[in-house]
Short mmCIF file of C-alpha atoms in Angstrom, two decimals:
data_model
loop_
_atom_site.label_atom_id
_atom_site.label_comp_id
_atom_site.label_asym_id
_atom_site.label_seq_id
_atom_site.Cartn_x
_atom_site.Cartn_y
_atom_site.Cartn_z
CA MET Z 1 -25.96 54.75 -97.84
CA GLU Z 2 -28.38 57.59 -98.54
CA THR Z 3 -31.13 57.29 -101.09
CA GLY Z 4 -32.16 60.92 -100.99
CA TYR Z 5 -33.95 63.33 -98.64
CA ILE Z 6 -37.54 63.81 -97.60
CA THR Z 7 -39.09 66.96 -96.21
CA THR Z 8 -41.36 66.59 -93.17
CA PRO Z 9 -42.91 68.93 -90.62
CA PHE Z 10 -39.87 68.09 -88.51
CA GLY Z 11 -37.39 69.40 -91.09
CA ARG Z 12 -35.25 67.91 -93.83
CA ARG Z 13 -33.77 64.54 -92.91
CA SER Z 14 -32.11 61.70 -94.80
CA MET Z 15 -33.91 58.52 -95.75
CA THR Z 16 -31.39 55.71 -95.44
CA LEU Z 17 -31.49 52.39 -97.22
CA ALA Z 18 -31.74 50.66 -93.83
CA LEU Z 19 -34.93 52.57 -93.00
CA VAL Z 20 -36.45 51.70 -96.38
CA LYS Z 21 -35.69 48.00 -95.91
CA ARG Z 22 -37.06 48.04 -92.38
CA GLN Z 23 -40.34 49.56 -93.57
CA GLN Z 24 -40.62 46.97 -96.33
CA LEU Z 25 -40.02 44.12 -93.88
CA THR Z 26 -42.68 45.51 -91.57
CA ASP Z 27 -45.20 45.69 -94.40
CA GLU Z 28 -44.37 42.17 -95.62
CA GLN Z 29 -44.00 40.46 -92.26
CA SER Z 30 -46.64 37.89 -91.51
CA VAL Z 31 -48.13 38.47 -88.06
CA PRO Z 32 -50.70 36.12 -86.49
CA ASP Z 33 -54.19 37.57 -86.57
CA VAL Z 34 -54.33 38.14 -82.83
CA SER Z 35 -54.77 41.26 -80.78
CA ILE Z 36 -51.76 42.50 -78.85
CA ASP Z 37 -51.89 44.70 -75.76
CA LYS Z 38 -50.21 47.96 -76.75
CA TRP Z 39 -49.12 48.73 -73.20
CA ARG Z 40 -47.52 45.32 -72.81
CA VAL Z 41 -45.47 45.96 -75.95
CA PHE Z 42 -44.62 49.41 -74.58
CA ARG Z 43 -43.31 47.86 -71.37
CA ASP Z 44 -41.17 45.41 -73.36
CA VAL Z 45 -39.71 48.24 -75.43
CA GLY Z 46 -38.99 50.15 -72.24
CA GLN Z 47 -37.25 47.14 -70.71
CA ALA Z 48 -35.13 46.65 -73.84
CA ARG Z 49 -34.45 50.35 -74.48
CA SER Z 50 -30.69 49.95 -74.02
CA ARG Z 51 -30.63 47.29 -76.77
CA LEU Z 52 -32.72 49.50 -79.04
CA GLY Z 53 -30.64 52.63 -78.46
CA LEU Z 54 -33.49 54.61 -76.89
CA GLN Z 55 -33.43 57.17 -74.08
CA ASP Z 56 -36.12 57.69 -71.48
CA ARG Z 57 -37.54 60.71 -73.33
CA ALA Z 58 -38.05 58.63 -76.46
CA LEU Z 59 -40.25 56.34 -74.37
CA THR Z 60 -42.21 59.39 -73.21
CA VAL Z 61 -42.89 60.29 -76.85
CA LEU Z 62 -43.86 56.68 -77.67
CA ASN Z 63 -46.25 56.68 -74.72
CA ALA Z 64 -47.83 59.86 -76.07
CA LEU Z 65 -48.23 58.34 -79.55
CA LEU Z 66 -49.90 55.24 -78.12
CA ALA Z 67 -52.27 57.45 -76.17
CA PHE Z 68 -53.67 58.74 -79.49
CA LEU Z 69 -54.47 55.18 -80.59
CA PRO Z 70 -58.04 54.22 -79.54
CA GLY Z 71 -58.43 51.15 -77.35
CA THR Z 72 -55.74 49.10 -75.64
CA GLU Z 73 -54.99 46.60 -78.40
CA LEU Z 74 -52.93 46.62 -81.56
CA GLY Z 75 -55.45 44.70 -83.66
CA SER Z 76 -55.08 43.93 -87.34
CA ASP Z 77 -58.56 45.27 -88.02
CA LYS Z 78 -57.77 48.68 -86.60
CA GLY Z 79 -55.83 51.51 -88.14
CA LEU Z 80 -52.39 51.83 -86.61
CA VAL Z 81 -51.60 55.33 -87.92
CA VAL Z 82 -51.88 58.25 -85.50
CA PHE Z 83 -51.78 61.85 -86.71
CA PRO Z 84 -51.50 64.29 -83.78
CA SER Z 85 -50.21 67.81 -84.37
CA ASN Z 86 -46.97 68.93 -82.82
CA ALA Z 87 -48.85 70.90 -80.18
CA GLN Z 88 -51.06 67.92 -79.26
CA LEU Z 89 -48.10 65.55 -79.14
CA SER Z 90 -46.06 67.97 -77.02
CA ALA Z 91 -48.95 68.31 -74.57
CA ARG Z 92 -49.27 64.52 -74.19
CA ALA Z 93 -45.46 64.32 -73.75
CA HIS Z 94 -45.66 66.55 -70.65
CA GLY Z 95 -44.84 69.77 -72.47
CA MET Z 96 -41.74 68.52 -74.25
CA ALA Z 97 -39.96 71.18 -76.30
CA GLY Z 98 -40.30 70.99 -80.06
CA THR Z 99 -36.59 70.38 -80.71
CA THR Z 100 -36.48 67.55 -78.18
CA LEU Z 101 -39.71 66.12 -79.58
CA ARG Z 102 -38.32 65.98 -83.11
CA LYS Z 103 -35.07 64.41 -81.90
CA ASN Z 104 -36.85 61.59 -80.06
CA LEU Z 105 -39.32 60.95 -82.89
CA ALA Z 106 -36.30 60.48 -85.17
CA ALA Z 107 -34.81 58.07 -82.62
CA LEU Z 108 -38.00 55.98 -82.62
CA VAL Z 109 -37.96 55.86 -86.41
CA ASP Z 110 -34.28 54.87 -86.51
CA ALA Z 111 -34.91 52.10 -83.98
CA GLY Z 112 -37.71 50.68 -86.13
CA ILE Z 113 -40.40 51.35 -83.50
CA ILE Z 114 -42.54 53.60 -85.68
CA ILE Z 115 -42.71 54.46 -89.39
CA ARG Z 116 -43.37 57.88 -90.85
CA LYS Z 117 -46.27 57.94 -93.28
CA ASP Z 118 -46.00 61.24 -95.07
CA SER Z 119 -48.85 62.99 -96.86
CA PRO Z 120 -48.55 64.81 -100.20
CA ASN Z 121 -48.23 68.18 -98.43
CA GLY Z 122 -46.04 66.88 -95.60
CA LYS Z 123 -48.71 67.39 -92.92
CA ARG Z 124 -50.39 64.87 -90.65
CA TYR Z 125 -54.12 64.36 -91.11
CA ALA Z 126 -56.83 61.76 -91.82
CA ARG Z 127 -59.13 61.50 -94.84
CA LYS Z 128 -62.64 60.23 -94.07
CA ASP Z 129 -65.22 58.59 -96.29
CA GLU Z 130 -68.89 59.56 -96.71
CA GLN Z 131 -69.86 57.64 -93.56
CA GLY Z 132 -67.29 59.51 -91.47
CA SER Z 133 -64.93 56.57 -91.09
CA ILE Z 134 -61.23 57.10 -91.57
CA GLU Z 135 -60.33 56.08 -95.08
CA ASP Z 136 -56.67 56.96 -94.97
CA ALA Z 137 -54.37 58.67 -92.49
CA TYR Z 138 -50.96 60.29 -92.62
CA GLY Z 139 -48.68 60.58 -89.61
CA PHE Z 140 -46.93 57.86 -87.62
CA ASN Z 141 -47.56 54.19 -88.32
CA LEU Z 142 -47.34 52.02 -85.18
CA ALA Z 143 -47.44 48.77 -87.14
CA PRO Z 144 -43.84 47.83 -86.17
CA LEU Z 145 -44.97 47.51 -82.55
CA ARG Z 146 -47.37 44.77 -83.57
CA ALA Z 147 -45.07 43.15 -86.13
CA ARG Z 148 -42.08 43.03 -83.75
CA ALA Z 149 -43.96 42.34 -80.50
CA ALA Z 150 -42.38 38.88 -80.07
CA GLU Z 151 -38.91 40.30 -80.77
CA PHE Z 152 -39.36 43.05 -78.20
CA ALA Z 153 -40.59 40.52 -75.63
CA LYS Z 154 -37.50 38.36 -76.18
CA LEU Z 155 -35.18 41.36 -75.87
CA ALA Z 156 -36.91 42.37 -72.65
CA GLN Z 157 -36.37 38.88 -71.20
CA GLU Z 158 -32.67 38.94 -72.16
CA VAL Z 159 -32.17 42.36 -70.56
CA ALA Z 160 -33.96 41.19 -67.40
CA ALA Z 161 -31.66 38.13 -67.22
CA GLU Z 162 -28.59 40.35 -67.66
CA LEU Z 163 -29.85 42.63 -64.91
CA ARG Z 164 -30.27 39.66 -62.55
CA ARG Z 165 -26.72 38.48 -63.28
CA TYR Z 166 -25.41 42.01 -62.78
CA ARG Z 167 -27.09 42.25 -59.38
CA VAL Z 168 -25.71 38.84 -58.35
CA PHE Z 169 -22.16 39.92 -59.26
CA LYS Z 170 -22.62 43.23 -57.46
CA ASP Z 171 -24.01 41.60 -54.31
CA ARG Z 172 -21.23 39.01 -54.22
CA LEU Z 173 -18.57 41.67 -54.71
CA THR Z 174 -20.05 43.74 -51.89
CA ILE Z 175 -20.01 40.76 -49.52
CA VAL Z 176 -16.45 39.65 -50.42
CA ARG Z 177 -15.15 43.22 -50.23
CA ARG Z 178 -16.68 43.67 -46.78
CA ASP Z 179 -15.26 40.35 -45.54
CA VAL Z 180 -11.76 41.11 -46.83
CA ARG Z 181 -11.84 44.53 -45.18
CA LYS Z 182 -12.82 42.98 -41.83
CA LEU Z 183 -10.21 40.19 -42.02
CA ILE Z 184 -7.39 42.57 -42.89
CA SER Z 185 -8.41 44.84 -40.03
CA VAL Z 186 -8.34 41.89 -37.63
CA GLY Z 187 -4.89 40.82 -38.82
CA MET Z 188 -3.45 44.33 -38.49
CA GLU Z 189 -5.09 45.18 -35.16
CA GLU Z 190 -4.05 41.86 -33.59
CA ARG Z 191 -0.54 42.15 -35.13
CA LEU Z 192 -0.77 38.61 -36.49
CA PRO Z 193 2.11 37.19 -38.58
CA GLY Z 194 1.68 37.78 -42.30
CA ASP Z 195 2.04 40.40 -44.99
CA TRP Z 196 -0.97 42.43 -43.87
CA GLU Z 197 0.43 45.67 -45.23
CA GLY Z 198 0.75 44.06 -48.65
CA ALA Z 199 -2.82 42.74 -48.42
CA GLU Z 200 -4.02 46.22 -47.42
CA ASN Z 201 -2.22 47.80 -50.39
CA CYS Z 202 -3.65 45.19 -52.77
CA PHE Z 203 -7.16 45.76 -51.38
CA THR Z 204 -6.83 49.52 -51.84
CA GLU Z 205 -5.52 49.08 -55.39
CA ILE Z 206 -8.43 46.83 -56.39
CA VAL Z 207 -11.00 49.18 -54.87
CA SER Z 208 -9.42 52.19 -56.61
CA ARG Z 209 -10.25 50.62 -59.98
CA PHE Z 210 -13.97 50.37 -59.24
CA SER Z 211 -15.78 52.50 -61.80
CA ARG Z 212 -18.90 54.48 -61.01
CA ARG Z 213 -21.03 52.49 -63.44
CA PRO Z 214 -19.19 49.20 -63.99
CA THR Z 215 -20.15 46.77 -66.73
CA GLU Z 216 -20.89 43.13 -66.02
CA SER Z 217 -17.43 42.10 -67.27
CA GLU Z 218 -15.78 44.70 -65.02
CA LEU Z 219 -17.74 43.47 -62.00
CA SER Z 220 -16.74 39.89 -62.80
CA ALA Z 221 -13.06 40.85 -63.04
CA ARG Z 222 -13.13 42.80 -59.75
CA LEU Z 223 -14.96 39.91 -58.08
CA ASP Z 224 -12.28 37.43 -59.21
CA GLU Z 225 -9.51 39.69 -57.90
CA MET Z 226 -11.22 40.31 -54.56
CA THR Z 227 -11.98 36.59 -54.18
CA LEU Z 228 -8.33 35.71 -54.73
CA LEU Z 229 -7.29 38.30 -52.14
CA HIS Z 230 -9.88 36.84 -49.79
CA GLU Z 231 -8.32 33.40 -50.24
CA GLN Z 232 -4.86 34.74 -49.39
CA VAL Z 233 -6.08 36.58 -46.28
CA VAL Z 234 -7.97 33.51 -45.05
CA MET Z 235 -4.89 31.35 -45.62
CA MET Z 236 -2.78 33.71 -43.51
CA LEU Z 237 -5.31 33.58 -40.68
CA GLU Z 238 -5.66 29.78 -40.87
CA THR Z 239 -1.88 29.32 -40.89
CA ASN Z 240 -1.54 31.50 -37.81
CA GLU Z 241 -4.30 29.53 -36.03
CA GLU Z 242 -2.63 26.20 -36.88
CA VAL Z 243 0.73 27.46 -35.57
CA GLN Z 244 -0.84 28.59 -32.30
CA LYS Z 245 -2.68 25.28 -31.89
CA HIS Z 246 0.52 23.31 -32.59
CA ASP Z 247 2.53 25.37 -30.09
CA GLY Z 248 -0.22 25.03 -27.48
CA ASN Z 249 -0.34 21.24 -27.87
CA ALA Z 250 3.45 20.99 -27.60
CA ILE Z 251 3.51 23.02 -24.39
CA ALA Z 252 0.59 21.09 -22.89
CA SER Z 253 2.32 17.75 -23.49
CA GLY Z 254 5.68 19.01 -22.22
CA GLN Z 255 7.34 18.58 -25.60
CA HIS Z 256 10.10 20.83 -26.86
CA ILE Z 257 10.73 20.88 -30.59
CA GLN Z 258 14.10 22.10 -31.75
CA ASN Z 259 15.90 21.93 -35.06
CA SER Z 260 19.29 23.52 -35.23
CA ASN Z 261 19.55 23.14 -38.99
CA THR Z 262 17.08 25.72 -40.37
CA GLU Z 263 18.11 24.99 -43.96
CA SER Z 264 17.44 21.26 -43.80
CA ASN Z 265 15.27 19.92 -46.60
CA THR Z 266 14.35 16.88 -44.51
CA GLU Z 267 11.76 18.84 -42.51
CA LEU Z 268 10.34 20.43 -45.65
CA GLU Z 269 9.97 17.24 -47.68
CA PRO Z 270 6.56 16.14 -46.30
CA ARG Z 271 5.07 19.55 -47.16
CA PHE Z 272 5.57 18.91 -50.87
CA GLU Z 273 3.90 15.50 -50.88
CA LYS Z 274 0.17 15.16 -51.48
CA LYS Z 275 -1.81 12.10 -50.58
CA GLN Z 276 -4.27 10.55 -52.99
CA GLY Z 277 -7.41 12.69 -53.19
CA GLU Z 278 -5.96 15.37 -50.88
CA ARG Z 279 -6.17 19.03 -51.91
CA SER Z 280 -2.91 20.90 -52.35
CA ALA Z 281 -2.30 22.74 -49.09
CA PRO Z 282 -0.96 26.30 -48.92
CA ILE Z 283 2.79 26.48 -48.56
CA ASN Z 284 4.66 28.70 -46.12
CA LEU Z 285 7.08 30.55 -48.38
CA ALA Z 286 9.71 30.95 -45.71
CA LYS Z 287 11.72 34.00 -46.75
CA ARG Z 288 15.03 34.38 -45.01
CA GLN Z 289 14.28 38.07 -44.63
CA GLY Z 290 10.98 39.39 -43.22
CA GLU Z 291 7.62 37.78 -42.59
CA PRO Z 292 6.44 34.58 -44.31
CA GLU Z 293 4.11 34.70 -47.29
CA VAL Z 294 1.36 32.15 -47.78
CA PHE Z 295 -0.22 31.41 -51.17
CA PRO Z 296 -2.29 28.41 -52.31
CA LEU Z 297 -0.80 26.44 -55.21
CA SER Z 298 -4.02 26.90 -57.20
CA MET Z 299 -3.66 30.67 -57.00
CA VAL Z 300 -0.03 30.52 -58.19
CA LEU Z 301 -1.02 28.37 -61.18
CA ARG Z 302 -3.83 30.77 -62.08
CA ALA Z 303 -1.35 33.63 -62.08
CA CYS Z 304 1.36 31.63 -63.92
CA PRO Z 305 -0.42 29.06 -66.12
CA GLY Z 306 2.54 28.76 -68.53
CA ILE Z 307 4.70 26.76 -66.14
CA ALA Z 308 2.10 23.97 -65.90
CA ALA Z 309 3.18 22.66 -69.31
CA PHE Z 310 6.58 21.76 -67.84
CA GLY Z 311 5.13 19.64 -65.05
CA GLN Z 312 4.93 15.87 -65.14
CA GLY Z 313 2.30 14.93 -67.72
CA GLY Z 314 1.76 18.57 -68.64
CA SER Z 315 0.31 19.59 -65.26
CA ILE Z 316 1.42 20.47 -61.75
CA GLY Z 317 -0.28 18.95 -58.73
CA SER Z 318 2.15 19.54 -55.88
CA TRP Z 319 4.84 21.96 -54.74
CA ARG Z 320 7.53 19.37 -55.50
CA GLU Z 321 6.36 19.26 -59.14
CA MET Z 322 6.30 23.06 -59.14
CA MET Z 323 9.97 23.23 -58.08
CA MET Z 324 10.99 20.58 -60.62
CA ALA Z 325 9.24 22.51 -63.41
CA ALA Z 326 10.95 25.73 -62.26
CA VAL Z 327 14.37 24.10 -62.73
CA THR Z 328 13.47 23.29 -66.35
CA VAL Z 329 12.09 26.77 -66.99
CA ARG Z 330 15.14 28.33 -65.34
CA SER Z 331 17.37 26.61 -67.89
CA MET Z 332 15.13 27.69 -70.81
CA LEU Z 333 15.22 31.31 -69.67
CA GLY Z 334 19.03 31.28 -69.53
CA VAL Z 335 19.19 31.82 -65.77
CA SER Z 336 22.53 30.56 -64.45
CA PRO Z 337 22.57 27.84 -61.77
CA SER Z 338 24.38 30.20 -59.38
CA ALA Z 339 21.68 32.87 -59.73
CA TYR Z 340 18.93 30.35 -59.05
CA GLU Z 341 20.79 28.80 -56.09
CA GLU Z 342 21.27 32.23 -54.54
CA ALA Z 343 17.54 32.94 -54.97
CA CYS Z 344 16.70 29.65 -53.24
CA GLU Z 345 19.02 30.49 -50.34
CA VAL Z 346 17.59 33.97 -49.83
CA MET Z 347 13.89 33.48 -50.66
CA GLY Z 348 13.41 29.79 -50.06
CA GLU Z 349 13.07 26.98 -52.61
CA VAL Z 350 9.35 27.41 -53.23
CA ALA Z 351 9.43 31.20 -53.38
CA ALA Z 352 12.29 31.04 -55.88
CA ALA Z 353 10.28 28.60 -58.02
CA ILE Z 354 7.30 30.97 -58.00
CA ALA Z 355 9.54 33.89 -58.90
CA VAL Z 356 10.85 31.93 -61.91
CA ALA Z 357 7.26 31.12 -62.93
CA CYS Z 358 6.36 34.82 -62.77
CA ILE Z 359 9.44 35.74 -64.84
CA TYR Z 360 8.45 33.13 -67.43
CA GLU Z 361 4.97 34.67 -67.74
CA ARG Z 362 6.58 38.06 -68.43
CA ALA Z 363 9.48 36.75 -70.52
CA GLY Z 364 8.52 38.94 -73.47
CA GLN Z 365 8.89 42.07 -71.33
CA ILE Z 366 12.19 41.15 -69.62
CA ASN Z 367 15.53 41.55 -71.42
CA SER Z 368 17.62 39.40 -69.06
CA ALA Z 369 15.80 36.82 -66.93
CA GLY Z 370 18.97 36.03 -64.99
CA GLY Z 371 19.66 39.68 -64.20
CA TYR Z 372 16.04 40.21 -63.22
CA LEU Z 373 16.13 37.25 -60.80
CA ARG Z 374 19.37 38.52 -59.25
CA ASP Z 375 17.74 41.92 -58.77
CA LEU Z 376 14.75 40.32 -57.01
CA THR Z 377 17.14 38.32 -54.83
CA ALA Z 378 19.01 41.48 -53.84
CA LYS Z 379 15.72 43.17 -52.91
CA ALA Z 380 14.71 40.11 -50.90
CA LYS Z 381 17.97 40.35 -48.93
CA ARG Z 382 17.06 43.93 -48.02
CA GLY Z 383 13.52 42.92 -47.13
CA GLU Z 384 12.11 44.96 -50.03
CA PHE Z 385 10.62 42.16 -52.15
CA SER Z 386 7.27 40.40 -51.85
CA LEU Z 387 5.77 37.86 -54.23
CA GLY Z 388 2.23 39.12 -53.60
CA PRO Z 389 2.31 42.16 -55.93
CA MET Z 390 3.87 40.08 -58.74
CA LEU Z 391 1.22 37.39 -58.50
CA PHE Z 392 -1.70 39.80 -58.27
CA ALA Z 393 -0.39 41.86 -61.19
CA LEU Z 394 -0.38 38.70 -63.34
CA LEU Z 395 -3.86 37.77 -62.11
CA ARG Z 396 -5.19 41.21 -63.02
CA ALA Z 397 -3.51 41.08 -66.42
CA SER Z 398 -5.28 37.82 -67.20
CA HIS Z 399 -8.63 39.69 -66.92
CA VAL Z 400 -7.75 42.50 -69.34
CA PRO Z 401 -10.23 42.30 -72.29
CA GLY Z 402 -8.60 41.17 -75.52
CA ARG Z 403 -5.37 40.05 -73.83
CA ILE Z 404 -4.09 36.54 -74.49
CA SER Z 405 -2.25 35.04 -71.53
CA ALA Z 406 1.12 33.42 -72.13
#
């Protein structure tokens, strides 16, 4: 809302109601009768410049204005109005051009850092008394620096805390990214079992979304994604190590383990049980086609939180409970028993349950859940389907600002 225009040596500019109110608050604000170091306040303003909407050149102009104020303190008994000419101010601002000078002076006024005190003829000068002391001055009033010193100090502390958090996120992301890169390279070079190509593609996709100047929320989202990928890669390596150790122990003891019935649920039953106080172990999603996929249950539930409501007591704590919940969700989605049974035969019982959980999360975007599951099953038969991209897509979607997860 404009209240009119004023003419100054810097040209004709609007006087807004906000500026008028800010000047009145500065005049009326009660400030303790203590001296304040002007350079300390300047440092606080510089630290909080992003919060105040100031650029570096505006700080250069503010530094020049402070240089015209005698002494190093903003005392209540001293005049806080400086009245340098444009030429003098430009010289103190390292030869700043007049247009740039006027632009940054306006920015300081808009931010409530300084107040214009205009003379009757629009020029900046001081009127002295008979003893030669300054009686009145017209120019730039630096009183807001003293009145808002505590506010600027608080803003500077908040910005410093944000900067520390930002650096922590950035350092952690750098470390996790480096570790994931090394682990994937080891898995691919050693030709270890696992979906290393899928992990490589996921790593490349996450890195491709790194922005040049990421915000704190963006860093946090990328860190979560890279940490989840790190968990999957570590699980694949640990599973391979456990298999090698088990095979080595069997050979050393002269044992030979054989099971002619590869579809038997008897051998899989213990994997779905969890002892009291034991963490849910990663499950080997034994696909009938291609390499096995390994995902921790906690990761699956983070990607598909909606299915947890159908578990016993409104939560899921084991793979058995996950499969039982998937049967309920399958019925709700209208997936036929034959379609689900075929998915279990091709993908494996656990993988089929996870696929149903993923479909449930995206139910609003899928016209026919049954048809979609049959399509995934057909791709799995051809060795063209992997659960990894589905899970990581849902995990990324959960970090989109403003999105509400199902």
